[in-house]
């Protein structure tokens, strides 16, 4: 199957209200353009420089999602164009995104990354930390960011029961935190699910899946 066929096959299995992010990290522009010509407009990258280079070379109606861990000092490189940052896990990072977005007179949408995996290596905040951040007085001063949802990554395992438990935990957390309303907080997105588990993620409440290898083939980097 070529990229267009793979993309169509995946789209036929996900409900219309679920957003598909095509994770194109490490893949050449020619392959991203195949997906673009098949109608895909949302692409996810996890490295700043790679995303900047691709954004410069590709059509301007693409929505670029930063899905990787973002260091504060690199926000400035993507602030002019990024449409959603998935992995926000500190107030410090949120403040920097706000500062850089302001320079471009933009509001940047952000998802708070919640730690749902049992592994220690995964980034993210605890529910308590996310709650504290969303309720802090400082948040309302950040007029150039908007918190629009949560993101999570399940443990890297074949244990479907474990993955399902983690996905359900993120949905439960979302339902709790969704009650918090502020001018710049309005949760409407649960970003969870990748190539191996996006159908399970959708079953557990995901509204946004991040699919890479099932579209573009495996990565060897
Ligand atoms: C690479 C990556 C994905 C996509 O993984 P696949 O298994 O190739 O679908 C999704 N989310 C994040 C955060 C990633 O880094």
Short mmCIF file of C-alpha atoms and ligand atoms in Angstrom, two decimals:
data_model
loop_
_atom_site.label_atom_id
_atom_site.label_comp_id
_atom_site.label_asym_id
_atom_site.label_seq_id
_atom_site.Cartn_x
_atom_site.Cartn_y
_atom_site.Cartn_z
CA UNK A 1 0.00 0.00 0.00
CA UNK A 2 1.18 3.51 -0.71
CA UNK A 3 0.85 6.41 1.74
CA UNK A 4 -2.47 7.56 0.31
CA UNK A 5 -3.96 4.07 0.63
CA UNK A 6 -2.67 3.65 4.19
CA UNK A 7 -4.06 7.03 5.14
CA UNK A 8 -7.45 6.21 3.68
CA UNK A 9 -7.52 2.85 5.44
CA UNK A 10 -6.80 4.49 8.80
CA UNK A 11 -9.35 7.23 8.23
CA UNK A 12 -11.98 4.61 7.44
CA UNK A 13 -11.46 3.07 10.88
CA UNK A 14 -11.69 6.24 12.97
CA UNK A 15 -14.87 8.20 13.72
CA UNK A 16 -15.24 11.54 11.95
CA UNK A 17 -14.98 13.53 15.19
CA UNK A 18 -11.54 12.07 15.99
CA UNK A 19 -8.67 14.17 14.67
CA UNK A 20 -5.84 12.36 12.93
CA UNK A 21 -2.36 13.81 13.40
CA UNK A 22 0.04 12.34 10.82
CA UNK A 23 3.31 11.92 12.70
CA UNK A 24 5.95 12.59 10.06
CA UNK A 25 9.12 12.79 12.17
CA UNK A 26 12.27 11.54 10.37
CA UNK A 27 10.34 11.22 7.07
CA UNK A 28 11.30 13.14 3.91
CA UNK A 29 9.19 15.97 2.52
CA UNK A 30 8.26 13.88 -0.53
CA UNK A 31 6.38 11.46 1.75
CA UNK A 32 4.70 14.27 3.66
CA UNK A 33 3.60 15.69 0.32
CA UNK A 34 2.05 12.33 -0.60
CA UNK A 35 -0.03 12.58 2.56
CA UNK A 36 -0.79 16.23 1.81
CA UNK A 37 -2.05 15.38 -1.67
CA UNK A 38 -4.23 12.69 -0.09
CA UNK A 39 -5.87 15.49 1.90
CA UNK A 40 -3.92 15.36 5.16
CA UNK A 41 -3.41 18.81 6.71
CA UNK A 42 -2.27 18.06 10.26
CA UNK A 43 1.30 16.90 10.77
CA UNK A 44 3.10 16.09 14.00
CA UNK A 45 6.82 16.51 14.54
CA UNK A 46 8.95 16.08 17.64
CA UNK A 47 12.12 18.00 16.76
CA UNK A 48 12.19 21.77 16.48
CA UNK A 49 14.66 22.12 13.66
CA UNK A 50 13.06 19.42 11.56
CA UNK A 51 9.63 20.99 11.99
CA UNK A 52 10.93 24.46 11.06
CA UNK A 53 12.61 23.14 7.92
CA UNK A 54 9.53 21.25 6.80
CA UNK A 55 7.23 24.16 7.57
CA UNK A 56 9.36 26.47 5.43
CA UNK A 57 9.24 24.12 2.46
CA UNK A 58 5.65 22.91 2.59
CA UNK A 59 2.25 24.46 1.79
CA UNK A 60 1.09 27.07 4.25
CA UNK A 61 -2.32 25.58 4.96
CA UNK A 62 -0.74 22.80 7.04
CA UNK A 63 -1.34 22.70 10.79
CA UNK A 64 1.90 21.81 12.57
CA UNK A 65 1.66 20.03 15.92
CA UNK A 66 4.66 19.79 18.23
CA UNK A 67 4.30 16.38 19.84
CA UNK A 68 7.73 15.94 21.41
CA UNK A 69 9.19 17.24 24.61
CA UNK A 70 9.76 20.96 24.19
CA UNK A 71 12.57 22.88 25.85
CA UNK A 72 11.74 26.44 26.85
CA UNK A 73 14.69 27.94 24.99
CA UNK A 74 13.46 26.48 21.68
CA UNK A 75 9.88 27.77 21.74
CA UNK A 76 10.92 30.91 19.86
CA UNK A 77 11.70 28.95 16.70
CA UNK A 78 8.16 27.65 16.25
CA UNK A 79 6.03 30.36 17.90
CA UNK A 80 5.22 32.04 14.59
CA UNK A 81 3.41 29.07 13.12
CA UNK A 82 2.85 26.11 15.47
CA UNK A 83 -0.85 25.31 15.80
CA UNK A 84 -0.85 22.97 18.81
CA UNK A 85 1.79 22.00 21.38
CA UNK A 86 0.96 18.59 22.87
CA UNK A 87 3.57 18.11 25.55
CA UNK A 88 3.31 21.04 27.95
CA UNK A 89 4.33 19.88 31.40
CA UNK A 90 5.27 22.96 33.43
CA UNK A 91 4.21 26.50 34.20
CA UNK A 92 7.68 27.64 33.17
CA UNK A 93 7.18 26.26 29.66
CA UNK A 94 3.69 27.74 29.47
CA UNK A 95 5.06 31.18 30.40
CA UNK A 96 7.69 30.96 27.69
CA UNK A 97 5.13 29.89 25.08
CA UNK A 98 3.00 32.86 26.16
CA UNK A 99 5.93 35.24 25.85
CA UNK A 100 6.90 34.04 22.38
CA UNK A 101 3.29 33.90 21.14
CA UNK A 102 2.83 37.50 22.23
CA UNK A 103 5.70 38.60 20.00
CA UNK A 104 3.77 37.22 17.05
CA UNK A 105 0.45 38.52 18.28
CA UNK A 106 -0.89 34.97 18.45
CA UNK A 107 -2.63 32.67 20.88
CA UNK A 108 -1.01 29.24 20.92
CA UNK A 109 -3.14 26.24 21.87
CA UNK A 110 -1.53 23.82 24.30
CA UNK A 111 -2.27 20.38 25.71
CA UNK A 112 -1.06 19.51 29.19
CA UNK A 113 0.85 16.26 29.19
CA UNK A 114 -0.32 13.98 31.96
CA UNK A 115 1.91 11.15 33.12
CA UNK A 116 -0.18 8.03 32.64
CA UNK A 117 2.54 5.43 32.04
CA UNK A 118 4.11 3.36 34.77
CA UNK A 119 7.56 3.83 33.19
CA UNK A 120 9.75 6.47 34.79
CA UNK A 121 11.09 7.72 31.45
CA UNK A 122 7.89 9.36 30.23
CA UNK A 123 7.42 13.09 30.65
CA UNK A 124 4.31 14.62 32.08
CA UNK A 125 2.58 16.05 35.12
CA UNK A 126 0.63 14.29 37.81
CA UNK A 127 -3.07 15.09 38.02
CA UNK A 128 -2.40 17.07 41.19
CA UNK A 129 0.21 19.17 39.42
CA UNK A 130 -2.07 19.78 36.43
CA UNK A 131 -4.90 20.80 38.73
CA UNK A 132 -2.65 23.20 40.63
CA UNK A 133 -1.39 24.72 37.40
CA UNK A 134 -4.88 25.19 35.98
CA UNK A 135 -6.11 26.77 39.20
CA UNK A 136 -3.15 29.05 39.76
CA UNK A 137 -3.83 32.77 39.53
CA UNK A 138 -0.89 33.17 37.18
CA UNK A 139 -2.63 31.26 34.42
CA UNK A 140 -5.20 33.96 33.73
CA UNK A 141 -2.39 36.41 33.00
CA UNK A 142 -1.12 34.29 30.14
CA UNK A 143 -3.29 35.80 27.44
CA UNK A 144 -1.35 34.31 24.56
CA UNK A 145 -1.83 30.66 25.43
CA UNK A 146 -4.93 28.55 25.64
CA UNK A 147 -5.12 25.17 27.35
CA UNK A 148 -7.36 23.12 25.09
CA UNK A 149 -6.87 19.59 26.35
CA UNK A 150 -4.72 16.81 27.70
CA UNK A 151 -2.17 14.49 26.15
CA UNK A 152 -0.82 11.19 27.37
CA UNK A 153 1.45 8.37 26.32
CA UNK A 154 0.80 4.85 27.51
CA UNK A 155 3.50 2.48 28.70
CA UNK A 156 5.46 0.83 25.89
CA UNK A 157 4.15 -2.70 26.36
CA UNK A 158 2.15 -5.46 24.67
CA UNK A 159 -0.09 -5.65 27.72
CA UNK A 160 -3.37 -4.31 26.33
CA UNK A 161 -5.03 -4.39 29.74
CA UNK A 162 -2.33 -2.10 31.11
CA UNK A 163 -2.60 0.30 28.16
CA UNK A 164 -6.37 0.38 28.43
CA UNK A 165 -6.12 1.20 32.14
CA UNK A 166 -3.81 4.12 31.38
CA UNK A 167 -6.01 5.47 28.61
CA UNK A 168 -9.08 5.29 30.82
CA UNK A 169 -7.18 7.10 33.54
CA UNK A 170 -6.48 9.99 31.15
CA UNK A 171 -10.16 10.19 30.16
CA UNK A 172 -11.23 10.20 33.81
CA UNK A 173 -8.72 12.95 34.49
CA UNK A 174 -10.01 14.92 31.51
CA UNK A 175 -13.60 14.67 32.75
CA UNK A 176 -12.49 16.04 36.12
CA UNK A 177 -10.33 18.88 34.81
CA UNK A 178 -12.87 19.84 32.15
CA UNK A 179 -14.91 21.48 34.90
CA UNK A 180 -12.25 24.14 35.30
CA UNK A 181 -13.12 27.12 33.15
CA UNK A 182 -11.12 30.28 32.59
CA UNK A 183 -10.76 32.67 29.65
CA UNK A 184 -7.74 30.70 28.49
CA UNK A 185 -8.75 27.22 29.62
CA UNK A 186 -11.29 25.17 27.71
CA UNK A 187 -10.64 21.45 27.54
CA UNK A 188 -11.96 19.80 24.41
CA UNK A 189 -9.16 17.47 23.29
CA UNK A 190 -7.79 14.17 24.59
CA UNK A 191 -4.66 13.37 22.60
CA UNK A 192 -3.86 9.69 23.04
CA UNK A 193 -3.20 6.70 20.81
CA UNK A 194 -0.43 5.90 18.33
CA UNK A 195 -0.07 3.35 15.48
CA UNK A 196 -0.23 0.32 17.73
CA UNK A 197 -3.07 1.37 19.97
CA UNK A 198 -5.15 4.16 18.43
CA UNK A 199 -8.30 2.06 18.11
CA UNK A 200 -8.09 1.13 21.76
CA UNK A 201 -7.45 4.79 22.61
CA UNK A 202 -10.56 5.87 20.70
CA UNK A 203 -12.59 3.22 22.51
CA UNK A 204 -11.32 4.75 25.75
CA UNK A 205 -12.28 8.31 24.78
CA UNK A 206 -9.48 9.72 22.64
CA UNK A 207 -10.45 12.64 20.40
CA UNK A 208 -7.04 13.02 18.73
CA UNK A 209 -4.72 10.23 17.63
CA UNK A 210 -1.07 10.62 16.67
CA UNK A 211 -0.24 8.04 14.01
CA UNK A 212 3.19 7.74 12.40
CA UNK A 213 4.50 4.36 11.29
CA UNK A 214 1.10 3.04 10.13
CA UNK A 215 1.05 5.87 7.57
CA UNK A 216 4.69 6.41 6.65
CA UNK A 217 6.24 3.03 7.50
CA UNK A 218 8.62 2.18 10.32
CA UNK A 219 11.39 4.53 11.36
CA UNK A 220 14.94 3.31 11.78
CA UNK A 221 16.17 6.38 13.63
C1 LIG B 1 6.53 9.09 17.32
C2 LIG B 1 5.37 9.49 18.11
C3 LIG B 1 4.08 9.05 17.76
C4 LIG B 1 3.78 8.13 16.59
O1 LIG B 1 4.25 6.83 16.82
P1 LIG B 1 3.87 5.64 15.83
O2 LIG B 1 4.00 4.42 16.68
O3 LIG B 1 4.87 5.68 14.72
O4 LIG B 1 2.49 5.84 15.35
C5 LIG B 1 3.00 9.51 18.53
N1 LIG B 1 3.20 10.33 19.58
C6 LIG B 1 4.41 10.77 19.94
C7 LIG B 1 4.54 11.67 21.11
C8 LIG B 1 5.54 10.35 19.23
O5 LIG B 1 6.74 10.79 19.61
#
